[in-house]
PDB file of C-alpha atoms in Angstrom:
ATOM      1  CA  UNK V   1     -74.946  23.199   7.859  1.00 45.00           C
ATOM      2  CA  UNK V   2     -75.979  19.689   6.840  1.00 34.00           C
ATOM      3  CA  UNK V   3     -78.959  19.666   4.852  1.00 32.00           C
ATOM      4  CA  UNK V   4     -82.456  18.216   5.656  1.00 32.00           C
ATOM      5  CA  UNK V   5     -83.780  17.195   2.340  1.00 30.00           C
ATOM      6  CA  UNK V   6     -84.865  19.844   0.543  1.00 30.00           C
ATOM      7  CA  UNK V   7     -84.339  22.840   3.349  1.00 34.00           C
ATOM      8  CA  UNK V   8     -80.601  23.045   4.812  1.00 33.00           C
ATOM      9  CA  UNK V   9     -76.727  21.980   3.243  1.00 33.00           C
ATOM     10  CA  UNK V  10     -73.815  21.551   4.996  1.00 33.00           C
ATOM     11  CA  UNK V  11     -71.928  24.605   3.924  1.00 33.00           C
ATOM     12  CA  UNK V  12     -71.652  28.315   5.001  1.00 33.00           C
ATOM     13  CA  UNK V  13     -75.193  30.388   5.642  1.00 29.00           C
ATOM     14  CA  UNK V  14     -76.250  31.746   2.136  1.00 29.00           C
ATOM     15  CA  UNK V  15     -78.185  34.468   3.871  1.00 28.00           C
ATOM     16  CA  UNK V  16     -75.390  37.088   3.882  1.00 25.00           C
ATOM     17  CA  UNK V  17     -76.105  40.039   1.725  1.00 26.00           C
ATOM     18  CA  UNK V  18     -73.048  42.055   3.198  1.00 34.00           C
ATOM     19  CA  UNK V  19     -69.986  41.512   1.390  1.00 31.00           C
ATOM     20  CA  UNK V  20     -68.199  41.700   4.926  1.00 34.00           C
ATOM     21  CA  UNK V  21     -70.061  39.307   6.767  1.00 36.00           C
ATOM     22  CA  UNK V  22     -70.287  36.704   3.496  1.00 35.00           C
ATOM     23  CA  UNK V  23     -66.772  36.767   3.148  1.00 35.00           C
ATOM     24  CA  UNK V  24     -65.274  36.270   6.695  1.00 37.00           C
ATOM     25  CA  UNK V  25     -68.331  33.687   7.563  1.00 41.00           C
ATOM     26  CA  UNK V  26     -69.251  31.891   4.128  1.00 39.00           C
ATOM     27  CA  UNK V  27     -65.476  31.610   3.363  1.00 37.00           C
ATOM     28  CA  UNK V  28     -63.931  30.726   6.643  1.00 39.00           C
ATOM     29  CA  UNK V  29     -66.300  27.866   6.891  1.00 39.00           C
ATOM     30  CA  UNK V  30     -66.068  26.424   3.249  1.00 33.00           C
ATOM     31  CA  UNK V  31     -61.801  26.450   4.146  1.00 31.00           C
ATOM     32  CA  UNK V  32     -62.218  25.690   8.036  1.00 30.00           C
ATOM     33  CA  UNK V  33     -59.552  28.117   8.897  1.00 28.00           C
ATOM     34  CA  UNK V  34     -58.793  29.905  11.863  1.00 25.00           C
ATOM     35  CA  UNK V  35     -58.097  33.664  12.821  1.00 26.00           C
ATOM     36  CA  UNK V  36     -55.140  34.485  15.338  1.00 28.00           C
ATOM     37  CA  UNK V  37     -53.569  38.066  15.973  1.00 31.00           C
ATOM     38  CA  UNK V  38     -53.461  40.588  18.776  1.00 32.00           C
ATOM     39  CA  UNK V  39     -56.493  42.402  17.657  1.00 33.00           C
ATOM     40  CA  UNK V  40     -58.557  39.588  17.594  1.00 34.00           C
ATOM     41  CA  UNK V  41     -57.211  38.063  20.931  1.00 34.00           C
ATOM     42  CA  UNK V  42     -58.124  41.317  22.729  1.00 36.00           C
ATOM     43  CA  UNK V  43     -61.565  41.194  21.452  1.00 39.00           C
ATOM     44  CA  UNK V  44     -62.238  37.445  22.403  1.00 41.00           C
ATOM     45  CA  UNK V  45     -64.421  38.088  25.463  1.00 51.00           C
ATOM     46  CA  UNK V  46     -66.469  40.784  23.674  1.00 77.00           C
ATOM     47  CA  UNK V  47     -69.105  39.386  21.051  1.00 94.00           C
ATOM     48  CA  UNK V  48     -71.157  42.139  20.069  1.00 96.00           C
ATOM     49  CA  UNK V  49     -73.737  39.234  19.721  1.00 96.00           C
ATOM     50  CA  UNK V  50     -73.541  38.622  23.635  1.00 96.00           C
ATOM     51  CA  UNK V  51     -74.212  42.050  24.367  1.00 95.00           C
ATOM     52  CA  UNK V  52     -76.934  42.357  22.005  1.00 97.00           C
ATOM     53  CA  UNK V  53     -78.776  39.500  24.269  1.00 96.00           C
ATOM     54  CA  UNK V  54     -77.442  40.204  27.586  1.00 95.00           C
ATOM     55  CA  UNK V  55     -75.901  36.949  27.757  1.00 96.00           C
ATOM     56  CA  UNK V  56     -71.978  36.276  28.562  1.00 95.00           C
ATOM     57  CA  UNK V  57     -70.566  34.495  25.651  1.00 93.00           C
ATOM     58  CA  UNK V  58     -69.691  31.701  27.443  1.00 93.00           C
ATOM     59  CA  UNK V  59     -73.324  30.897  29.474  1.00 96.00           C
ATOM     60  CA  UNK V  60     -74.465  27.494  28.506  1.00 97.00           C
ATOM     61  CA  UNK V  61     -78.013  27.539  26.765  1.00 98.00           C
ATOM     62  CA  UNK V  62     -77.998  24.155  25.913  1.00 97.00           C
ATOM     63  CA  UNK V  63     -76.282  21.195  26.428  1.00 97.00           C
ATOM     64  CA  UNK V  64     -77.007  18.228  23.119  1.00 97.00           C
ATOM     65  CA  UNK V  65     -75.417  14.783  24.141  1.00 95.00           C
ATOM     66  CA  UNK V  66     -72.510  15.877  25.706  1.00 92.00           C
ATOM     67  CA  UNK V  67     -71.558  18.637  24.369  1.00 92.00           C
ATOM     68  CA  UNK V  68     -72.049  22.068  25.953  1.00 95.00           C
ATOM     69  CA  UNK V  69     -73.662  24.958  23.625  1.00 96.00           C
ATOM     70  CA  UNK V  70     -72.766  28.423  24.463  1.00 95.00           C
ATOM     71  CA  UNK V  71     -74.257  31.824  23.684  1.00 96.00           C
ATOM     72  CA  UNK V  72     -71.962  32.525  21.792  1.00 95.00           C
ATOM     73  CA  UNK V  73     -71.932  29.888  18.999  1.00 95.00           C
ATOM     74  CA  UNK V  74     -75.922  29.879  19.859  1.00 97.00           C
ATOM     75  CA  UNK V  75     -76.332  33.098  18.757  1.00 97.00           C
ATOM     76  CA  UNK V  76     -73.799  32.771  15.889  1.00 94.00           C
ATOM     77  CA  UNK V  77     -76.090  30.993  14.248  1.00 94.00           C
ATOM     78  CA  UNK V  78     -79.271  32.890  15.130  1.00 96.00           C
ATOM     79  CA  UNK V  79     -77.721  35.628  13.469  1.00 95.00           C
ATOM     80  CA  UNK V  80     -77.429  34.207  10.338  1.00 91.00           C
ATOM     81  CA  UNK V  81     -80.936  32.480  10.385  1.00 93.00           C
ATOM     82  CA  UNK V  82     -82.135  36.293  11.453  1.00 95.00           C
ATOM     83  CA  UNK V  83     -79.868  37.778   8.843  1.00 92.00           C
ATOM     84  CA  UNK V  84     -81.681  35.641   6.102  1.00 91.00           C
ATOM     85  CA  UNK V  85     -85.250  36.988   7.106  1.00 93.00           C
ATOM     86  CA  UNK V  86     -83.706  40.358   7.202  1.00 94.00           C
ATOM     87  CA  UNK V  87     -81.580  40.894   4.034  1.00 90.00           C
ATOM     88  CA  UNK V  88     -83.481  39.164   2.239  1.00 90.00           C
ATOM     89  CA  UNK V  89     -87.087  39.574   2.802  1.00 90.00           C
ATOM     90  CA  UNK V  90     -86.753  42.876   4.914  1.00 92.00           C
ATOM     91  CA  UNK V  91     -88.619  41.666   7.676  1.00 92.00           C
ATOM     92  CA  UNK V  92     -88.440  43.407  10.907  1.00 92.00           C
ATOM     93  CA  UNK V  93     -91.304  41.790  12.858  1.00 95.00           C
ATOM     94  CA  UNK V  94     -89.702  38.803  14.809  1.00 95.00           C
ATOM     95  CA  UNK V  95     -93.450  38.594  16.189  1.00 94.00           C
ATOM     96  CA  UNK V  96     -95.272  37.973  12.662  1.00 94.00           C
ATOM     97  CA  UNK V  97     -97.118  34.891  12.184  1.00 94.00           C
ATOM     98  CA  UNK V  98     -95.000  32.958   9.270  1.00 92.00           C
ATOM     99  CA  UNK V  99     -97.557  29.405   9.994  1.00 91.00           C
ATOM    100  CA  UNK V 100    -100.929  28.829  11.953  1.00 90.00           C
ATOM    101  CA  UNK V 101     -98.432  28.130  14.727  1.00 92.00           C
ATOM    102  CA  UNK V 102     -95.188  29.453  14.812  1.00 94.00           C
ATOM    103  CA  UNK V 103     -94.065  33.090  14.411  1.00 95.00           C
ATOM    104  CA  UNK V 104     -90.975  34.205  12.764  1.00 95.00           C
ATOM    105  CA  UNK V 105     -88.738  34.441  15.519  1.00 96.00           C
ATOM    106  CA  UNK V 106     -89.736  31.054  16.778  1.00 96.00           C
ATOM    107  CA  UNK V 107     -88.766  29.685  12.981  1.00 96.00           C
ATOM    108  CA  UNK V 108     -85.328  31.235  13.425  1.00 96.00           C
ATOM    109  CA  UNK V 109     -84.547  29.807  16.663  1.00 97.00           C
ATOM    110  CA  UNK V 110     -85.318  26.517  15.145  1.00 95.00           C
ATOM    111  CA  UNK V 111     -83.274  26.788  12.962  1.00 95.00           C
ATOM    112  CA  UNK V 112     -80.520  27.781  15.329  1.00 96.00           C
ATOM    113  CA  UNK V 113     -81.277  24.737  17.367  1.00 96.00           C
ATOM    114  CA  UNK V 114     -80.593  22.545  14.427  1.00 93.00           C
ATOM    115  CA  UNK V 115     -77.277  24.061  13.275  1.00 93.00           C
ATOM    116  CA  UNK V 116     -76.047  23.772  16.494  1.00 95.00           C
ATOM    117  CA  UNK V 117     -77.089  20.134  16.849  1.00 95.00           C
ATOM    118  CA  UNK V 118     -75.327  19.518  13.764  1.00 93.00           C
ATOM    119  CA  UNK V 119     -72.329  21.234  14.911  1.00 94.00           C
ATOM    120  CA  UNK V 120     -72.596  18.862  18.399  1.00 95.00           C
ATOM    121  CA  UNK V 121     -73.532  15.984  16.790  1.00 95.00           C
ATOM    122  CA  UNK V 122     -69.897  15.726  14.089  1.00 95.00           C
ATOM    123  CA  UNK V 123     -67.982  16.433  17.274  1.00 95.00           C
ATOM    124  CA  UNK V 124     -69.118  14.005  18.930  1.00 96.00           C
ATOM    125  CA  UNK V 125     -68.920  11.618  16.464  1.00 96.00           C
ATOM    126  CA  UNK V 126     -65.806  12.275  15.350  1.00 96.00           C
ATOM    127  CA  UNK V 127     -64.594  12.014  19.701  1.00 96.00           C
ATOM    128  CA  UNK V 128     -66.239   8.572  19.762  1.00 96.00           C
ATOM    129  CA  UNK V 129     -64.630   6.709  16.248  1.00 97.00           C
ATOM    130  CA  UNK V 130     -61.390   8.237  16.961  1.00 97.00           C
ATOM    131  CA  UNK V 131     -61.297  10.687  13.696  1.00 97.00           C
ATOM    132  CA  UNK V 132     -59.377  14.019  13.624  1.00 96.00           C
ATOM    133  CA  UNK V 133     -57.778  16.336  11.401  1.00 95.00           C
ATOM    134  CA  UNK V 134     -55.389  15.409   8.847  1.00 95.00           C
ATOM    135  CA  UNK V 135     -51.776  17.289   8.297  1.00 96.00           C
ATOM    136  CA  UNK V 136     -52.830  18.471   5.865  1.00 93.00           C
ATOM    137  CA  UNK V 137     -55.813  19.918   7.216  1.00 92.00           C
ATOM    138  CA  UNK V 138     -54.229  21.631  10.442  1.00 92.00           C
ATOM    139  CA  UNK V 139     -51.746  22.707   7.837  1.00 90.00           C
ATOM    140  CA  UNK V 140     -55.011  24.662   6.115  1.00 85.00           C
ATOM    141  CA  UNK V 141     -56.253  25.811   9.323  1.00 85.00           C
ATOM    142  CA  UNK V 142     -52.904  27.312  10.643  1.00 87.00           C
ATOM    143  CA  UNK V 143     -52.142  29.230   7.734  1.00 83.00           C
ATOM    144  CA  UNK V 144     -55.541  30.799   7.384  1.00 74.00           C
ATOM    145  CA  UNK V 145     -54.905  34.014   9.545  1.00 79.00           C
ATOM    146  CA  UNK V 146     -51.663  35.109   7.421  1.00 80.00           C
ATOM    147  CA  UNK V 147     -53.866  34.801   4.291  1.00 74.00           C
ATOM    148  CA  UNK V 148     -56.946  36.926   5.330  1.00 71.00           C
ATOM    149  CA  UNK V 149     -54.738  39.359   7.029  1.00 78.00           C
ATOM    150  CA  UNK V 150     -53.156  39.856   3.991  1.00 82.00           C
ATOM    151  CA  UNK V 151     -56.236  39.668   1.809  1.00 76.00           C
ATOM    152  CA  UNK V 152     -58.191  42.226   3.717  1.00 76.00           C
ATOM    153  CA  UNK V 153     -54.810  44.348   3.823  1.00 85.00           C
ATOM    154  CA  UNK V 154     -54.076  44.550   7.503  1.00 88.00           C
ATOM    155  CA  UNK V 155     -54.813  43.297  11.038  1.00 89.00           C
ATOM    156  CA  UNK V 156     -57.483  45.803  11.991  1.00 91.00           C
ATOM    157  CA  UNK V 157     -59.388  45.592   9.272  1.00 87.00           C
ATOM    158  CA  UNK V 158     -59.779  42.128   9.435  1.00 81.00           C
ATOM    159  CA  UNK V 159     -60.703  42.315  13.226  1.00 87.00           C
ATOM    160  CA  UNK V 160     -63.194  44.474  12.416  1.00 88.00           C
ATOM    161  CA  UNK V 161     -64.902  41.983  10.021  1.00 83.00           C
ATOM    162  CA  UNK V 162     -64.196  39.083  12.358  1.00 85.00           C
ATOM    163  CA  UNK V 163     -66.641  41.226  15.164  1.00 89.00           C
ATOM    164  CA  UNK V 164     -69.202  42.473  12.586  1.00 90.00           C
ATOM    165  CA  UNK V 165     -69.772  38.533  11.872  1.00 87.00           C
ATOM    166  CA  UNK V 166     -70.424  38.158  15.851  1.00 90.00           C
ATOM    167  CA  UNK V 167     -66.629  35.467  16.126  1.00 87.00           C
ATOM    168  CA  UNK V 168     -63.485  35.132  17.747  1.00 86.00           C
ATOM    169  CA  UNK V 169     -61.056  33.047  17.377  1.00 78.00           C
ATOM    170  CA  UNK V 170     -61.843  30.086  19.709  1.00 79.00           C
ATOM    171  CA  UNK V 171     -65.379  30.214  18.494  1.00 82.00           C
ATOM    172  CA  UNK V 172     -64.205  30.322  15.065  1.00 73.00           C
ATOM    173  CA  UNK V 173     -61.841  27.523  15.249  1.00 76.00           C
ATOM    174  CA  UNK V 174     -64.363  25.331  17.404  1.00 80.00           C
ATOM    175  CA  UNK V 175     -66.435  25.534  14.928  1.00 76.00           C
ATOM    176  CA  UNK V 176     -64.280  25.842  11.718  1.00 75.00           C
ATOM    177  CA  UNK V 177     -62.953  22.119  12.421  1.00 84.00           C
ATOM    178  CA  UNK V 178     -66.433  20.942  12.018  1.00 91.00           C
ATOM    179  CA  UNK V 179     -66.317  20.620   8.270  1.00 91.00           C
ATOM    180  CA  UNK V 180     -63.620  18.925   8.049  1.00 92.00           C
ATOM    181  CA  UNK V 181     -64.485  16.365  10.353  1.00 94.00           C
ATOM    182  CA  UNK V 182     -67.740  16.164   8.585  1.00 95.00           C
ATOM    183  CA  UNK V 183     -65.501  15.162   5.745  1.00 94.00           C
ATOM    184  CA  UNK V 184     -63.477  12.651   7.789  1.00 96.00           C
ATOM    185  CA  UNK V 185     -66.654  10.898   9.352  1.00 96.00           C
ATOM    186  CA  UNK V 186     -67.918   9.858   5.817  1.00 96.00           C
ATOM    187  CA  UNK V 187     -64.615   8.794   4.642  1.00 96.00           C
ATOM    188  CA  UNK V 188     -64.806   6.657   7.585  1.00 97.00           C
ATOM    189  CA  UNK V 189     -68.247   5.309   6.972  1.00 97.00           C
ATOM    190  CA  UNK V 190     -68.306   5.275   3.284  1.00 98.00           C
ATOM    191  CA  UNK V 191     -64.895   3.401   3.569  1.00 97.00           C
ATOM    192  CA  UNK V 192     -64.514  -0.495   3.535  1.00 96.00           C
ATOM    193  CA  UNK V 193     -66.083  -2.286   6.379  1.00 96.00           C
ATOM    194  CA  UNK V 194     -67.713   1.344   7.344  1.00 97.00           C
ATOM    195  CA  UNK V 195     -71.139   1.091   8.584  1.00 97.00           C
ATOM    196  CA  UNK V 196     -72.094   2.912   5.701  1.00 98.00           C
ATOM    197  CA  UNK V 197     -70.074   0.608   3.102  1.00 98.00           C
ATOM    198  CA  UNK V 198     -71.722   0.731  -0.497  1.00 98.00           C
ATOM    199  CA  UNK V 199     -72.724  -2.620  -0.502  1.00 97.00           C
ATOM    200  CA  UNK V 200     -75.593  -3.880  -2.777  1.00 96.00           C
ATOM    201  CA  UNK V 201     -77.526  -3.998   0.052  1.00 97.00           C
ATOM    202  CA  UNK V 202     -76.794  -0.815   1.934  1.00 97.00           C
ATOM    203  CA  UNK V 203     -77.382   0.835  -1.648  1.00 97.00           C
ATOM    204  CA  UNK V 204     -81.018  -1.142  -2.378  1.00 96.00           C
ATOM    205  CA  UNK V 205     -81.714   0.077   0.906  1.00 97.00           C
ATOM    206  CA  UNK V 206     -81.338   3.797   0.337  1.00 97.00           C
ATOM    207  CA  UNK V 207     -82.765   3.707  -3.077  1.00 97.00           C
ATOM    208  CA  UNK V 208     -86.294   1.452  -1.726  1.00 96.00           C
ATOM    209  CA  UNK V 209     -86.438   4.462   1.071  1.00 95.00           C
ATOM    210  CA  UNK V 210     -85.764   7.394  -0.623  1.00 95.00           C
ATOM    211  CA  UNK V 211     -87.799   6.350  -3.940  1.00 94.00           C
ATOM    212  CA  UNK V 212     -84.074   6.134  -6.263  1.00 94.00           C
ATOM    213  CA  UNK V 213     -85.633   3.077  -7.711  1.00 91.00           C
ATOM    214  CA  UNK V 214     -85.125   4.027 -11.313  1.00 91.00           C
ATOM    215  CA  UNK V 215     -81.422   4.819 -11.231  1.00 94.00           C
ATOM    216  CA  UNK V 216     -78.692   3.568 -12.979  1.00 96.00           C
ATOM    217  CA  UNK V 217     -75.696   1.885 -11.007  1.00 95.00           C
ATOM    218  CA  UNK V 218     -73.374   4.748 -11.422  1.00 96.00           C
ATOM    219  CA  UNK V 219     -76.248   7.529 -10.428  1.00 97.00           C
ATOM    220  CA  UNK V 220     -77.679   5.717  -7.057  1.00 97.00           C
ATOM    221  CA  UNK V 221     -73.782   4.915  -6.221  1.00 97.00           C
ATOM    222  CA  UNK V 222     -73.266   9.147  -6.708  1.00 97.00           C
ATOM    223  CA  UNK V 223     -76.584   9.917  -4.615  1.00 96.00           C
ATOM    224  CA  UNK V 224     -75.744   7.052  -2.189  1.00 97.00           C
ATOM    225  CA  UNK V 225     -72.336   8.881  -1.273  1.00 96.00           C
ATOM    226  CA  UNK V 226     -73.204  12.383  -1.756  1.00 94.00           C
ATOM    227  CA  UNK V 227     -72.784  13.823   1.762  1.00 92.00           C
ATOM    228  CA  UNK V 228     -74.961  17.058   1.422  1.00 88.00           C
ATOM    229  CA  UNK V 229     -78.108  14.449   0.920  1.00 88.00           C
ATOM    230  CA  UNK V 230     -77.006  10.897   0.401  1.00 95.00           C
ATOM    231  CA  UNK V 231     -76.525   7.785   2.879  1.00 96.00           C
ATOM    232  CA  UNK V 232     -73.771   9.864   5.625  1.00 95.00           C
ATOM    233  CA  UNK V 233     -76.652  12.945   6.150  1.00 93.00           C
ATOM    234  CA  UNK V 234     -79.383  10.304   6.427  1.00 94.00           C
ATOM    235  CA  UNK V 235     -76.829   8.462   9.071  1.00 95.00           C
ATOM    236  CA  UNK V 236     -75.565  12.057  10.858  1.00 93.00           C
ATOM    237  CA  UNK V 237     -79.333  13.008  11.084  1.00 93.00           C
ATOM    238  CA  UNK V 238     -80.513   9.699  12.639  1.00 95.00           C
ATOM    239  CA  UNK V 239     -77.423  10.211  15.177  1.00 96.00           C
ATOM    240  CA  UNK V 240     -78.797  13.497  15.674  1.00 95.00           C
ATOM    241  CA  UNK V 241     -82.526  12.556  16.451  1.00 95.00           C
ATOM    242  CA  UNK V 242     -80.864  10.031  19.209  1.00 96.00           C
ATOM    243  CA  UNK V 243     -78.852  12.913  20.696  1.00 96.00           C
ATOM    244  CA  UNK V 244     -80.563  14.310  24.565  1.00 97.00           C
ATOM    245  CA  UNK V 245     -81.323  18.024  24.322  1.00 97.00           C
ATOM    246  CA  UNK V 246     -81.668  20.190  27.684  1.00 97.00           C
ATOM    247  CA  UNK V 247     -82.226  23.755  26.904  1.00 97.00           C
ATOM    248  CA  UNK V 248     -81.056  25.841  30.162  1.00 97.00           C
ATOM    249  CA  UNK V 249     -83.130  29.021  31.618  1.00 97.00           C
ATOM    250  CA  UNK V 250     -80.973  31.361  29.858  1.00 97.00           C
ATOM    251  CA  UNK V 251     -82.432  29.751  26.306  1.00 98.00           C
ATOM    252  CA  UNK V 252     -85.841  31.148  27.634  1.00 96.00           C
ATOM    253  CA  UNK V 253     -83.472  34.777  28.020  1.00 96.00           C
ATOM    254  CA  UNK V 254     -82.814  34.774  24.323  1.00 97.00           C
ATOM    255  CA  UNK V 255     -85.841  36.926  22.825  1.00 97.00           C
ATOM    256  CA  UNK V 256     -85.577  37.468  18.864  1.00 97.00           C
ATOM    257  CA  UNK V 257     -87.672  40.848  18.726  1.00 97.00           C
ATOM    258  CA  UNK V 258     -85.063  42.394  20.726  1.00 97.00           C
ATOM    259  CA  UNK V 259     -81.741  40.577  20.483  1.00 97.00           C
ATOM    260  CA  UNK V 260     -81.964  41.056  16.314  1.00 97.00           C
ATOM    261  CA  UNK V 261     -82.163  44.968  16.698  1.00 97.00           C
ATOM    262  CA  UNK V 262     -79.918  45.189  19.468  1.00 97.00           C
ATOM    263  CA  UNK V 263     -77.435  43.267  17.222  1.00 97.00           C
ATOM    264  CA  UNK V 264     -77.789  45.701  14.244  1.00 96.00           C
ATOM    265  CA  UNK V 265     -77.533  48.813  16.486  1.00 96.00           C
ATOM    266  CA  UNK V 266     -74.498  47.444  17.294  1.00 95.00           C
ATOM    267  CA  UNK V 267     -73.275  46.630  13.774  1.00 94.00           C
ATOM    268  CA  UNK V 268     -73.972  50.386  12.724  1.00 93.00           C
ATOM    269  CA  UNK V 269     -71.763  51.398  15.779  1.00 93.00           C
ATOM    270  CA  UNK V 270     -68.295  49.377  14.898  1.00 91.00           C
ATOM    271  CA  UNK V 271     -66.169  51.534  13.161  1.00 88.00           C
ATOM    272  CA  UNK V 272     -65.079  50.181  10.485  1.00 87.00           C
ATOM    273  CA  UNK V 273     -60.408  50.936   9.616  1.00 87.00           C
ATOM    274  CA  UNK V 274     -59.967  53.737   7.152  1.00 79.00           C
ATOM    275  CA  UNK V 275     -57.166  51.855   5.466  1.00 61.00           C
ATOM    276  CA  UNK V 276     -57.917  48.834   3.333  1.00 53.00           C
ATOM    277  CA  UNK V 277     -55.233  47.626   0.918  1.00 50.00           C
ATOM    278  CA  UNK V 278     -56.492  43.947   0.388  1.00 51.00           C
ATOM    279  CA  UNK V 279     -57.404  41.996  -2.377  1.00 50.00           C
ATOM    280  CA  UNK V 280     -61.108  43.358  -4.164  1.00 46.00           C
ATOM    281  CA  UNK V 281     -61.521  39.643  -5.531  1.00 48.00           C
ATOM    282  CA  UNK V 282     -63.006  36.968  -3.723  1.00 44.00           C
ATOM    283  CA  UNK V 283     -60.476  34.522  -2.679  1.00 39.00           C
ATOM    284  CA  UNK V 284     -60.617  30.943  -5.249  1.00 37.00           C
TER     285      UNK V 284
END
């Protein structure tokens, strides 16, 4: 996700430990491809992340400008925010204090809230200057489910990653095009006569407010236009801070200390396809 300074980056979740789940989720988002086949199709209505909450996958828990957020990209990104306290820290206690006033499962859900909102936030912008994907682009995305089905050596084994990592593909594709967009939004912006046009002043500005003062021409021009912290994730987090956010009742459903268990008991009980003839190297 986009980055605020210092804590978050636009880019896949680096929480993953398990090669399975880092590999369809990390790498599907860096290339913004999307998964088709039978297997997957039949499995569309059936997050194992839904039923680990007791939510439908398609019940609105929030609604950010105008887009509607459903369980099932909500929890999507719970997951990984839970995944990062898990895997890597080995915490178990969604209840534990991590500051004087928020506990750990309150953190997570945070951080849920703002990947989402990022997620809502380039769709929205992208809707309302017009931007969309390029040939090449779709061209990307269409191809992507031929190259992971052959990479993981077959259809079912690749369905069975695709449900370990809590997706489908129409939640996977939603949210796959995001990047890209991303992308297309700052070309727009950082383009000439874009709102965020490197002009002397637009440039003087960011360096007086972000302290840059000492930089040479070339470096404040490379921060200026950097879009994991420069002038377009100062802009997209601005839009975000003006977006409305309504959380529905079934937010309130969503309870960390037993969703996150839930969702590893049913991890443990996919079985996983005896026959894997794929690629054992990470795709470039």
């Amino acid at each position: 996700p986009l980055q605020r300074r210092g804590e978050r980056k636009f880019s896949c979740m680096g929480g993953l430990k398990s090669r399975a789940v880092a590999l369809i989720v990390c790498i599907a988002l860096i290339l913004v491809g999307w998964f088709g086949g039978t297997a997957i199709q039949n499995m569309s209505g059936n997050l194992i992340t839904a039923q680990a909450s007791g939510l439908k996958a398609n019940t609105v828990v929030m609604q950010i400008g105008d887009q509607e957020i459903t369980a099932g990209e909500y929890l999507y990104w719970l997951t990984s925010a839970c995944d990062v306290f898990y895997q890597y820290y080995g915490i178990t206690d969604w209840d534990m204090a991590l500051t004087d006033d928020m506990t750990v499962g309150e953190y997570v859900m945070e951080q849920a809230d703002y990947y989402v909102s990022q997620y809502a936030a380039i769709r929205q912008m992208s809707a309302e200057m017009g931007i969309g994907l390029s040939e090449e682009q779709q061209a990307e995305m269409d191809n992507m489910h031929a190259y992971y089905v052959d990479y993981y050596g077959g259809e079912e084994m690749y369905a069975y990653m695709l449900a370990y990592a809590g997706l489908n593909e129409d939640l996977l594709y939603d949210s796959n095009m995001v990047p890209f967009l991303y992308v297309n939004v700052c070309d727009q912006l950082l383009g000439e006569g874009g709102a965020l046009e490197p002009t002397d002043e637009n440039l003087q500005t960011f360096a007086q407010t972000h302290g840059y003062t000492g930089l040479s021409d070339e470096e404040l021009l490379m921060y200026y236009e950097d879009t994991s912290y420069g002038a377009p994730y100062d802009y997209v987090n601005t839009y975000i801070d003006g977006m409305e956010v309504v959380k529905t009742e079934h937010y309130d459903d969503i309870n960390v200390a037993t969703f996150y268990p839930a969702l590893l008991t049913a991890r443990e009980d996919l079985v996983m396809p005896t026959e894997n003839t794929g690629s054992t190297e990470e795709p470039a």
